Amino acid sequence: MKWLLVAAMAAGLVSSAFAADAPAAKPVVKAPAPAGFNWTSCYVGVQGGGSWGKSEHVARAGDAVGPTLTGTFNLTGGVAGGAFGCDFQIEKTVLGFENDASWTNTHGSAQDLPPFNRTALSSTRERWIDMFRGRIGYAIDQFLIYGTAGVAFAGTEVTVSSPEGQVTDSKTRTGPRGRSRRRMGGVDR
C-alpha cells in the first residue's frame, strides 16, 4: 500500500514539472454581444407593376364644378421606375425620406353621357408619377413602426375626341400622399 502511495506522489511531481515547462494557455476570448438592429442606411431600387384607378370628366364653368360628362370610368396600365431613400436612427426614433419616380401608361376612356355630345369620347392618360415622403418611426430591434406623409405629382393628359375634332390638355397634378406601415427587417408588411 505504501508502494502505491509513493508512486502516486511521484507521478504528481513529474506532471507538475512538465506543466511548469508547458506554454501558458491562451485566454478564452468571448465574441462581443451583437449590437441591436440599426435602421440607419440609404437605399436605391427599381420597381415595376400594374396600375389601376378611376377617372371622371365633369363640366366646369370657371371654378364651379358641374355635372359629370362621362360618369366614372376605369384606368389601367403598367408602371416602371426607381426609388431612393435614407433612414437615420437616433436611439429608438427613426427619421427618413423616400422619393420614387415612375413612367406609367395608365389610361382609359368613356363616351360622354346625355345631354352632352354622345359622339364625343373622353380619355384620361397618366404619363408619369413622382412621390416624395418623409418618415418618422419607432424602432423595436428589427421591427420599425412608422408613418409617412408627403406629396404626389402626376403628369396627366385629358383628350376629348369627336367628329368635329380633338382637344388635348396636359397638366401636372398634385395631391397628398401618406400611409402608416409596419416594417420588419427592411420588408414592408
C-alpha angles and dihedrals in degrees: 000000000000088000091057092048092051091049092052093050091049092050089051092052092048093050090048090053091052091046091054090056095044118100116260115265115253114249116252110252116207118214111246115260110261114261116237122273111284121209096194107119146106126233142189127196149160127240138190140165145107131316131203138168145130135273136188131189115215133188114252133196107189106304094340117103114219136187125318116273096194110012116230117318134181127258122201136170147115133289131205128170148105142270137211130185148149135211126199121197119208107182103303096341119093121197122186151146136217135192125189127179126188142180112229137181096196109155145152141163144200138189115255114257127235133300083038126072105297090197091062120099115203118202135186123200128182112206103180142354131205124186127188119189137177118213135205122180149159119239122217101180106285092355123086122190109195148158130211136200131179148119134285128208126196131186104221135180127198120196129185115193126187137152087269093060145281133283123193128188125185124199141168107231125198134197144154121284124193145139143169117232145165119229125199118195091334096314121113115232 
